[in-house]
mmCIF file of C-alpha atoms in Angstrom:
data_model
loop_
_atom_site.group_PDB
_atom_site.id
_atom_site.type_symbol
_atom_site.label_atom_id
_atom_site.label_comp_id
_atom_site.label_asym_id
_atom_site.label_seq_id
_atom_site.Cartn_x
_atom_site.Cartn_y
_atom_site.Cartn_z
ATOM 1 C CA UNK G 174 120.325 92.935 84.387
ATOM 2 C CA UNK G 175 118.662 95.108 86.565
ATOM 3 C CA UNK G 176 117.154 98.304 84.905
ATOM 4 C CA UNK G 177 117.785 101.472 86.505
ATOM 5 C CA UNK G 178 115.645 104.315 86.975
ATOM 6 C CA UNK G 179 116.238 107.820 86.655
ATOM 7 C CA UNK G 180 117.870 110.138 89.585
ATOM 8 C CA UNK G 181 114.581 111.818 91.379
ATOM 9 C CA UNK G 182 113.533 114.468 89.354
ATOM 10 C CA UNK G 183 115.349 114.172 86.486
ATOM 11 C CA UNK G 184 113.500 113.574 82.731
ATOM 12 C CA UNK G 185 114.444 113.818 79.084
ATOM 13 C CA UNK G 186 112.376 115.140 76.477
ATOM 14 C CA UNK G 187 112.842 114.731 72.516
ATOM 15 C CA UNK G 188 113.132 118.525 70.829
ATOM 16 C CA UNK G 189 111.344 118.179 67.382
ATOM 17 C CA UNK G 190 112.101 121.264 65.193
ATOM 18 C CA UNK G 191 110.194 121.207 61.461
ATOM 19 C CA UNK G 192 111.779 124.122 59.734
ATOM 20 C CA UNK G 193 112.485 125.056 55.763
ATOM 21 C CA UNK G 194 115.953 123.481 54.366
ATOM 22 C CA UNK G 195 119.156 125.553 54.960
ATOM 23 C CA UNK G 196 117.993 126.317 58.573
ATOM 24 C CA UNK G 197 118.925 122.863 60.196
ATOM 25 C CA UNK G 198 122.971 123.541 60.440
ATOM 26 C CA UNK G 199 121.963 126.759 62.032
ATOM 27 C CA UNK G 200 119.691 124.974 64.512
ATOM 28 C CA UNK G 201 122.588 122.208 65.148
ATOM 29 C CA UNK G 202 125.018 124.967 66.130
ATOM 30 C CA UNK G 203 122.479 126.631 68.397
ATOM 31 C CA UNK G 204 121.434 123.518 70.413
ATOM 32 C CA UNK G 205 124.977 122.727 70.539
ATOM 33 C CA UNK G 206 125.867 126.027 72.064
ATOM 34 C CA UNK G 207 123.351 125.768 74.021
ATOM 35 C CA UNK G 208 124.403 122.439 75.340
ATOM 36 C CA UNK G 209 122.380 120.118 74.158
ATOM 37 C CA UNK G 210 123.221 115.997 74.979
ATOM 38 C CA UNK G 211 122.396 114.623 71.471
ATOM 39 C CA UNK G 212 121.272 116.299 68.385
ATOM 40 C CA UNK G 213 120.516 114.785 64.642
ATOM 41 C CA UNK G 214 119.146 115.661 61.668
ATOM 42 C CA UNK G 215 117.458 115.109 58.847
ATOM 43 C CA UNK G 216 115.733 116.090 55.684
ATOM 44 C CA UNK G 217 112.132 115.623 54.182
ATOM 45 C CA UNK G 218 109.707 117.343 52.394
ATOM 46 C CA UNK G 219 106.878 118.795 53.008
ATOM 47 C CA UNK G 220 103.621 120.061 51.488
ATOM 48 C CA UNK G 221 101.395 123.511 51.077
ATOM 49 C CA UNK G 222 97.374 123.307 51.330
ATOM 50 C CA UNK G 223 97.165 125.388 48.204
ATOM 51 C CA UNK G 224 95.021 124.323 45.419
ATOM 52 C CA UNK G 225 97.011 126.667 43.007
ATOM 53 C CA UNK G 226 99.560 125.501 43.829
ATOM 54 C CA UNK G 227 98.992 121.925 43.577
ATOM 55 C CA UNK G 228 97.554 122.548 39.793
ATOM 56 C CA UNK G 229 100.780 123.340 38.707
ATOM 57 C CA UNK G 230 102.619 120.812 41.106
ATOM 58 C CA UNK G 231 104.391 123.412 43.234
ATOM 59 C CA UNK G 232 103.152 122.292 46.296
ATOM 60 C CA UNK G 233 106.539 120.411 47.527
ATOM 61 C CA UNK G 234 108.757 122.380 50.009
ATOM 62 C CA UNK G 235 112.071 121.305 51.449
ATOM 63 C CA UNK G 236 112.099 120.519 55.171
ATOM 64 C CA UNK G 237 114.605 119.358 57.606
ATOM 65 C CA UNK G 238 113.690 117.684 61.054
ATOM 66 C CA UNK G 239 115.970 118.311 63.743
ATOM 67 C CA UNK G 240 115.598 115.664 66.583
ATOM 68 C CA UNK G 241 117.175 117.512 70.219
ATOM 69 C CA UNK G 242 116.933 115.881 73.569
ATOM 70 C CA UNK G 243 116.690 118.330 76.376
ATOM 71 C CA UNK G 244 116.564 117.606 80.076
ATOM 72 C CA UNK G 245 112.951 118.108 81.381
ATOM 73 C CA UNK G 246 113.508 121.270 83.540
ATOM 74 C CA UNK G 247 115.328 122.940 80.774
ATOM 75 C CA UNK G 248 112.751 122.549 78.053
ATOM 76 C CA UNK G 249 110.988 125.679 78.652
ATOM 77 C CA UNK G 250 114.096 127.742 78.752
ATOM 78 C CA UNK G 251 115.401 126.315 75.372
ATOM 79 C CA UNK G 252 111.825 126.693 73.630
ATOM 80 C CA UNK G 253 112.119 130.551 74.453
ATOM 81 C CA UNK G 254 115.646 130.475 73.082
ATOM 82 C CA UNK G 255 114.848 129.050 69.731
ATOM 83 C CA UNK G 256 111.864 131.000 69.520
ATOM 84 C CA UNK G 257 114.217 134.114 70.288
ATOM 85 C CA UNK G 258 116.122 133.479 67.380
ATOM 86 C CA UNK G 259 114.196 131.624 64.774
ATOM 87 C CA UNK G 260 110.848 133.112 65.345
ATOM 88 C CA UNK G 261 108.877 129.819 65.361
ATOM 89 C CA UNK G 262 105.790 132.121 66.799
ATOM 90 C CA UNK G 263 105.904 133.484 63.462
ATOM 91 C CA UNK G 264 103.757 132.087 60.593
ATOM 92 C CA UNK G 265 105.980 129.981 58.470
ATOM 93 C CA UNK G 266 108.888 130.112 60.441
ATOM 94 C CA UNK G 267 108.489 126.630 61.430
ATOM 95 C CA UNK G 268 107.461 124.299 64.383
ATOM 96 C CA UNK G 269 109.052 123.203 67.233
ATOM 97 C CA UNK G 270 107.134 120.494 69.676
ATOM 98 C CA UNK G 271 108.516 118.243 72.399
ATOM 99 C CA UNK G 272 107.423 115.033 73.387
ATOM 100 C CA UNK G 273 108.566 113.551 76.607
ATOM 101 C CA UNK G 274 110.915 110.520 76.542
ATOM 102 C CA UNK G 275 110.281 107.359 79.048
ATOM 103 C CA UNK G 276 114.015 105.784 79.006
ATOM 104 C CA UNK G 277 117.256 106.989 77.631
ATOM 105 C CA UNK G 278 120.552 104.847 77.035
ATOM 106 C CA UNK G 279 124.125 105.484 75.926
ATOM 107 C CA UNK G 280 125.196 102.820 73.925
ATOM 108 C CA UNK G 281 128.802 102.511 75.602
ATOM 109 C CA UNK G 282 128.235 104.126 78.630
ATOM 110 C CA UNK G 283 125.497 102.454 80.265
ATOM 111 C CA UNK G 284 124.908 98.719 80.708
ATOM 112 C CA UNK G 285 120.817 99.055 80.945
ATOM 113 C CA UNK G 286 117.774 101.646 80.240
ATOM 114 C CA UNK G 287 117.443 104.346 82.633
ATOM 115 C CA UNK G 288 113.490 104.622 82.755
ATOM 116 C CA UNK G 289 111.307 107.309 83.529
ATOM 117 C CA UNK G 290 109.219 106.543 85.404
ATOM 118 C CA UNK G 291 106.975 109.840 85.732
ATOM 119 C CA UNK G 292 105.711 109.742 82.359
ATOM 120 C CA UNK G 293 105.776 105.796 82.120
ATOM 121 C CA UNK G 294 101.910 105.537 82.403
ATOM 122 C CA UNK G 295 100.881 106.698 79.053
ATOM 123 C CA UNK G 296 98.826 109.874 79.225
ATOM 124 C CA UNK G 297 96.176 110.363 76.855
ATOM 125 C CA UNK G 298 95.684 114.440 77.956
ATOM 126 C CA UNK G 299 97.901 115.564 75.904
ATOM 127 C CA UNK G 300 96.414 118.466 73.652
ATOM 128 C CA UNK G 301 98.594 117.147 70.481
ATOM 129 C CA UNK G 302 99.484 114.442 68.774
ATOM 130 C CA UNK G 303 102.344 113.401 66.661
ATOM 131 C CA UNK G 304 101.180 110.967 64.190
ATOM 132 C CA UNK G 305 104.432 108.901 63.067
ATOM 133 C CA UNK G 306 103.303 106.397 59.720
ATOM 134 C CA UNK G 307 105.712 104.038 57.910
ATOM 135 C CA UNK G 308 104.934 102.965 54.752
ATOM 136 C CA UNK G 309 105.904 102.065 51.397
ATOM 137 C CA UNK G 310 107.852 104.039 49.110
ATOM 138 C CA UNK G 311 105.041 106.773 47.125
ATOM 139 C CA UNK G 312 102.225 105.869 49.514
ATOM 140 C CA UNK G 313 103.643 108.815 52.014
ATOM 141 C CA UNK G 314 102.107 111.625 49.398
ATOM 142 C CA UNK G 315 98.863 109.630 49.293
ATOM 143 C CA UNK G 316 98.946 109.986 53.338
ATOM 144 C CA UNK G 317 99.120 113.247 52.829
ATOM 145 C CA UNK G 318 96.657 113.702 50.077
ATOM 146 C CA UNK G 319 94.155 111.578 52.521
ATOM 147 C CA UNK G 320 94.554 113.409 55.616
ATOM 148 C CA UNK G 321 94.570 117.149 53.540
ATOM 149 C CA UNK G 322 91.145 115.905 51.725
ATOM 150 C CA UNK G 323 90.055 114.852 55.446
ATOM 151 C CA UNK G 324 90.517 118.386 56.117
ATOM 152 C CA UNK G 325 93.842 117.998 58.716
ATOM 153 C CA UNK G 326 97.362 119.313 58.355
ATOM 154 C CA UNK G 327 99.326 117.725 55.906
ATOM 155 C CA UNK G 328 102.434 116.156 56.698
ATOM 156 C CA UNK G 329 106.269 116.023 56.403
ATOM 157 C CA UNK G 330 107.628 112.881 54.432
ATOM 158 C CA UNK G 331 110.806 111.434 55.279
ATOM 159 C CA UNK G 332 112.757 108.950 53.220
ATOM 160 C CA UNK G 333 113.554 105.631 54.884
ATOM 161 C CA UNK G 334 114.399 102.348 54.539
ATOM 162 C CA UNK G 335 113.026 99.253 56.142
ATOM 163 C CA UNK G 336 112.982 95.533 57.029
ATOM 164 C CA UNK G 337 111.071 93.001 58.600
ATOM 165 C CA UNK G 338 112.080 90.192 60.733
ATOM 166 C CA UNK G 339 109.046 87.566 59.836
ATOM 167 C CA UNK G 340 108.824 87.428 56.291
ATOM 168 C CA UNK G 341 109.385 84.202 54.380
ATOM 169 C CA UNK G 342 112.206 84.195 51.528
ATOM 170 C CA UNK G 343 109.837 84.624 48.899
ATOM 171 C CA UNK G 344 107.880 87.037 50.284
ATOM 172 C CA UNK G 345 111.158 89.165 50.825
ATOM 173 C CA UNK G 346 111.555 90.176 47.719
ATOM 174 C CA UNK G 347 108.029 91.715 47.255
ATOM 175 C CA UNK G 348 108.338 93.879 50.033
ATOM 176 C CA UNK G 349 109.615 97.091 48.796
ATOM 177 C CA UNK G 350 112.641 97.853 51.446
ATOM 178 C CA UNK G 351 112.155 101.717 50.179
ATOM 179 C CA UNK G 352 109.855 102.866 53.167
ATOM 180 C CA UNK G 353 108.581 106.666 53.362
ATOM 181 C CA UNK G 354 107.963 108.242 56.827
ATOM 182 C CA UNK G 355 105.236 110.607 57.689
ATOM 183 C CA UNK G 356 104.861 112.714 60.304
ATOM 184 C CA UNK G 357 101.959 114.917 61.354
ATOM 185 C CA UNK G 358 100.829 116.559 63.975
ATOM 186 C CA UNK G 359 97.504 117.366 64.766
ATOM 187 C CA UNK G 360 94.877 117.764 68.233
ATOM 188 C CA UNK G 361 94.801 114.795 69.977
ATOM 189 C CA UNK G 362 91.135 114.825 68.867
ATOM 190 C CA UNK G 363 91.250 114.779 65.375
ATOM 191 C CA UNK G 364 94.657 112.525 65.632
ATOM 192 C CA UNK G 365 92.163 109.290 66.663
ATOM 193 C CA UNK G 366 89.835 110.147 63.686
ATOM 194 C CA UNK G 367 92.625 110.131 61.144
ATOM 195 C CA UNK G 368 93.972 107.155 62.685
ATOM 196 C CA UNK G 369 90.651 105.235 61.952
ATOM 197 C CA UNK G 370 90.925 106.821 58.285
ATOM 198 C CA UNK G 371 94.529 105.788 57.427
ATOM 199 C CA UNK G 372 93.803 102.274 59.190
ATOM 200 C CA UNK G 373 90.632 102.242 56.522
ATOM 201 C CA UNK G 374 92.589 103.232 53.580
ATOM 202 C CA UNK G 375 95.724 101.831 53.498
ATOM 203 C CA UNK G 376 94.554 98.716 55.190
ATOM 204 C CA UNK G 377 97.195 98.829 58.191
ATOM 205 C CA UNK G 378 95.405 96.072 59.640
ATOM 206 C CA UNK G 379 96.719 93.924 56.877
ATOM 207 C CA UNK G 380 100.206 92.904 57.171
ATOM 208 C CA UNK G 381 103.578 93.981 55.536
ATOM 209 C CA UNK G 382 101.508 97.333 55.217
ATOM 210 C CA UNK G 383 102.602 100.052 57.022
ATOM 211 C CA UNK G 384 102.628 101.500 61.101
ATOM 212 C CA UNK G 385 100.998 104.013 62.435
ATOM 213 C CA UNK G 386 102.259 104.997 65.891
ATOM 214 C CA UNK G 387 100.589 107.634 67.812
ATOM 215 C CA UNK G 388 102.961 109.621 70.497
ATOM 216 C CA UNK G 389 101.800 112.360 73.204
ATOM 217 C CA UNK G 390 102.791 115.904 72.082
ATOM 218 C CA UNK G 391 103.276 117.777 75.243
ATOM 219 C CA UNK G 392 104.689 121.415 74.159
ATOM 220 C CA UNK G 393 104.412 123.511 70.747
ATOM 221 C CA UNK G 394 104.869 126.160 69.180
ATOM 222 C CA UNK G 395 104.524 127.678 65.953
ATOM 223 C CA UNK G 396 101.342 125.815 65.100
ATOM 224 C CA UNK G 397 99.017 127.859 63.008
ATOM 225 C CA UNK G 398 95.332 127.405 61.638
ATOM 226 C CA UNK G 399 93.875 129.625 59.441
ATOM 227 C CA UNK G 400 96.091 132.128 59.959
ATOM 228 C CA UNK G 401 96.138 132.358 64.193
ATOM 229 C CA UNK G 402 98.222 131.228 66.371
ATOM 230 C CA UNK G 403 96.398 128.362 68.155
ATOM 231 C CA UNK G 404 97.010 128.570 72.131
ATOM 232 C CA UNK G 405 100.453 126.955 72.915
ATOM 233 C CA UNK G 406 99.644 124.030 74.460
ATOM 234 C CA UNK G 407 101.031 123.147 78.404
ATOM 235 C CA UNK G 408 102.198 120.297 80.081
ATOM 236 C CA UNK M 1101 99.672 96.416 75.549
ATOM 237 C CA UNK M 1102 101.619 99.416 76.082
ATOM 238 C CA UNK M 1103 104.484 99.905 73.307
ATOM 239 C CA UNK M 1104 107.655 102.321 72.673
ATOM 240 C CA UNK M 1105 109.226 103.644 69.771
ATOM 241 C CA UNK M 1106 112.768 102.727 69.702
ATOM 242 C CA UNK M 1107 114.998 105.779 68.324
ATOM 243 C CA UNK M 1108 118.316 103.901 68.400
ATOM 244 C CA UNK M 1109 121.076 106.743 66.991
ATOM 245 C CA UNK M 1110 124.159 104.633 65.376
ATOM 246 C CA UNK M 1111 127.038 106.056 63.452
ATOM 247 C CA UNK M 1112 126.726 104.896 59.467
ATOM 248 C CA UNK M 1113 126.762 101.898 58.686
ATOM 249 C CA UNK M 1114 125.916 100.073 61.819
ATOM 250 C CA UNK M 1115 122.247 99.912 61.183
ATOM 251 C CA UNK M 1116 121.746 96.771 60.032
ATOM 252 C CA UNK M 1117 124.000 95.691 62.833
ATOM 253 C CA UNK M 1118 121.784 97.284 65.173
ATOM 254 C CA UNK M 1119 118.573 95.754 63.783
ATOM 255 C CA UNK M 1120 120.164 91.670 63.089
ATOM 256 C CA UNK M 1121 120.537 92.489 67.414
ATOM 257 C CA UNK M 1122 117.240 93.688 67.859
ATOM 258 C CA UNK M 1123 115.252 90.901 65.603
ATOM 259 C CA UNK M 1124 117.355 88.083 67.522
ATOM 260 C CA UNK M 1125 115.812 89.184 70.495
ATOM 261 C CA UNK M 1126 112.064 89.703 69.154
ATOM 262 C CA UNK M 1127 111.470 92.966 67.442
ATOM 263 C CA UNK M 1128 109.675 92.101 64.366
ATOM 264 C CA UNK M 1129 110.758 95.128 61.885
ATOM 265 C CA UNK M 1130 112.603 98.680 61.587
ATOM 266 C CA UNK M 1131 112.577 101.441 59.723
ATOM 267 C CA UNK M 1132 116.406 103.212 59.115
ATOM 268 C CA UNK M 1133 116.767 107.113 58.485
ATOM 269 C CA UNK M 1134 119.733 108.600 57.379
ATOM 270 C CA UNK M 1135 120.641 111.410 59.706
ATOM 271 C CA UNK M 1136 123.606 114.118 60.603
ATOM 272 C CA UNK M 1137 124.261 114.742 64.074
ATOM 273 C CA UNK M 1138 125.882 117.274 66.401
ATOM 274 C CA UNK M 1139 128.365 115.936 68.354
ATOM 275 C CA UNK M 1140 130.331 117.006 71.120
ATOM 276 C CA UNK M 1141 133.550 115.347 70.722
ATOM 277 C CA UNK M 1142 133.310 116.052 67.107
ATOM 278 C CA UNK M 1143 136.531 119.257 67.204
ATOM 279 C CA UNK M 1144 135.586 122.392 65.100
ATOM 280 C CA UNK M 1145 137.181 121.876 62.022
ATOM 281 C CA UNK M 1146 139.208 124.143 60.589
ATOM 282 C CA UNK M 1147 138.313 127.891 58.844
ATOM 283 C CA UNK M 1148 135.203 127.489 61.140
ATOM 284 C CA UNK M 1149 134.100 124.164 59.157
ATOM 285 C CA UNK M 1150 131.829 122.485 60.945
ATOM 286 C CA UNK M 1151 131.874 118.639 61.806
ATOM 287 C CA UNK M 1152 128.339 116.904 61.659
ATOM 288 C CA UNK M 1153 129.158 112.773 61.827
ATOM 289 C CA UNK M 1154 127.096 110.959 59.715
ATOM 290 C CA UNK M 1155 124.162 108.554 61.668
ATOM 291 C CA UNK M 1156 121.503 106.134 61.121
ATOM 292 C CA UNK M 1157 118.361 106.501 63.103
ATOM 293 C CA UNK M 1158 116.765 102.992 63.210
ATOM 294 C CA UNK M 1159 112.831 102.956 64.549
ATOM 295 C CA UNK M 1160 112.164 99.985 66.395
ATOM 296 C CA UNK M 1161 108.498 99.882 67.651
ATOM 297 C CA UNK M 1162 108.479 97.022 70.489
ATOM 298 C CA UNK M 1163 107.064 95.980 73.789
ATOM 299 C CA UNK M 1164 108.521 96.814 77.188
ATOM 300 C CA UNK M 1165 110.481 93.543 77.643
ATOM 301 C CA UNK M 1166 111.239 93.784 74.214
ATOM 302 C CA UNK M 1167 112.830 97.064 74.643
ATOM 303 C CA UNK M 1168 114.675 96.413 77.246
ATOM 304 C CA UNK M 1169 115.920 92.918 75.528
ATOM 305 C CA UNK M 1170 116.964 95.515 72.608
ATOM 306 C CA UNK M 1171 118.938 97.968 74.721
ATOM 307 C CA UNK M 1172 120.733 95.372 76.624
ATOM 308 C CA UNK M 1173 121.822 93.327 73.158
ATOM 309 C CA UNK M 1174 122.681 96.564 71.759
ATOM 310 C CA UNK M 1175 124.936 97.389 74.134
ATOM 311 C CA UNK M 1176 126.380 94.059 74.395
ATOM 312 C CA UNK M 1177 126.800 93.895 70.841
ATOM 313 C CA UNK M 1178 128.528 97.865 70.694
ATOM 314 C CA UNK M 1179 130.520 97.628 73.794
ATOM 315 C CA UNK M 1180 133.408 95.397 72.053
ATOM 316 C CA UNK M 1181 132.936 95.678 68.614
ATOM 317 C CA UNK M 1182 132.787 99.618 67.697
ATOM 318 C CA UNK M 1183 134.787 103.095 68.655
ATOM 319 C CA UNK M 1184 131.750 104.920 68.212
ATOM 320 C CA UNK M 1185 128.757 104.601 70.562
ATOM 321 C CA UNK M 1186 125.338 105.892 69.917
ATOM 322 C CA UNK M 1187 122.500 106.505 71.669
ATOM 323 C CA UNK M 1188 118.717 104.898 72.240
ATOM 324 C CA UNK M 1189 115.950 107.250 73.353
ATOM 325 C CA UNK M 1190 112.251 105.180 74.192
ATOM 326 C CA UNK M 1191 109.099 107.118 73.449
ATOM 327 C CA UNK M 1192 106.006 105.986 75.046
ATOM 328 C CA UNK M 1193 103.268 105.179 72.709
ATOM 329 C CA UNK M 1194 100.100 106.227 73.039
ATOM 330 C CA UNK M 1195 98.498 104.017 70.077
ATOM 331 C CA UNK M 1196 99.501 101.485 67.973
ATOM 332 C CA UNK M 1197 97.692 100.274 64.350
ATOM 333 C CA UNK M 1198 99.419 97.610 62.846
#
């Protein structure tokens, strides 16, 4: 089967919206109106740098991830939208970053991947980072805990499930199938430092540990240190 | 090696479907999330209920062949078998640890 690339001009990018629980129906509608091609989501939880707050345990906060994919020319346009109405340049409004896709496929439409091939050779400019790490159930607030001591964001923690293809019988039934998800995002600087740390602390090097998969960020918004609004970062 | 994360978007229940295809044709693992979607065809329910179908998101991290081996047994194995499609989206990866 031959694979077929993607009419002149045209790319896909993945819409990643972090925002509190209750909001994600809201966003659904909105990207629907809008006329969005495919939209999911999902909860998970995320956590506060606060040391009060983590004395008496309070630290948790719900989250949903909402997953949109945009065509590339219309990202822009549907960034200002959202940000029109859910105020992601807002402190604690949320985040919103988009990351661009290299192939796209309906499952009963199409017979093969269309590819992209403009962003096919992996950039490594990208100002951010979206740190994606799979690992066994209660090791995602360790991740966390890691990365906040490290001095980085913390993360959102998504429930999941996993399997793996080349494990022997026995060894099957150790491995918990309960997987947690973590996703961070971070400068593309400080994204290869944490890397190195996870990779030393959880031993991802070992296997039937965890993945760590690294993906170029290449719009955000709502992204705040210390209070200000870092620079919103351009293709 | 350059790698992509597989985001292959299934209605309920098919994920395991999706992932015996995938590991027959050399992905070695996959992570499932449980996800609601927005669809189009879904019709706005009654007394301005919405619909939001129930999906699985399955992450496959795999090679370039690999991916394409996955799309193309996917959509063998979805054509015939199920009502409802889905959808696969490929992002590129920058970095892999392992």
């Amino acid at each position: 089967m031959v694979n077929q690339e993607m009419p002149n001009g045209m790319s896909y990018s993945l819409l990643a919206i972090i925002v509190n629980r209750g909001k994600g129906s809201k966003i659904l509608g909105f990207a629907r109106e809008m006329g969005a091609k495919d939209a999911s989501c999902f909860f998970g939880k995320g956590t506060i740098n606060n040391n009060i707050l983590k004395m008496i345990e309070l630290n948790e906060v719900a989250k949903e991830i909402i997953l949109i994919v945009v065509p590339g020319e219309r990202e822009t346009e549907m960034l200002d939208r959202l940000n029109e109405k859910f105020h992601f340049d807002r402190p604690n409004h949320g985040i919103a970053f988009t990351m661009p896709l290299s192939g796209i496929l309906k499952i009963k439409r199409d017979t093969s991947i269309k590819w992209n091939n403009c962003s096919l050779p992996v950039k490594n400019q990208w100002d951010y980072t979206a740190l994606f790490l799979v690992v066994d159930k209660g090791k995602g607030e360790s991740v966390v805990r890691i990365s906040q001591e490290a001095g980085y964001y913390g993360g959102t923690i998504i429930k999941a499930r996993g399997s793996a293809s080349n494990l022997n019988i026995v060894l099957d039934k150790i491995v918990e199938p309960e997987k947690e998800a973590v996703l961070m995002l971070m400068k593309s600087k400080s994204a290869h430092q944490l890397a190195v740390l996870l990779r030393e602390e959880l031993h991802l090097d070992q296997p039937n540990t965890g993945v760590l998969v690294k993906i170029g960020v290449s719009r955000t918004t709502g992204l705040f240190q210390n209070g200000r609004q870092d620079g919103e970062a351009e293709q | 090696m350059n790698y992509f994360m597989n985001l292959v978007i299934v209605p309920l229940g098919y994920a395991d479907k999706a992932i015996t295809a995938a590991n027959e044709v050399g992905a070695t693992g996959a992570t499932i999330l449980r996800a609601r979607g927005a669809d189009h065809s879904a019709k706005d329910g009654l007394f301005s209920i919405k619909i939001e179908p129930e999906e699985e998101i399955v992450l496959i991290v795999a090679t370039k062949e690999v991916t394409g081996a996955i799309c193309n047994k996917i959509h063998a194995e979805f054509e015939k078998n199920s009502k409802r499609g889905g959808s696969i989206y490929i992002l590129p990866v920058q970095e892999l640890e392992e």
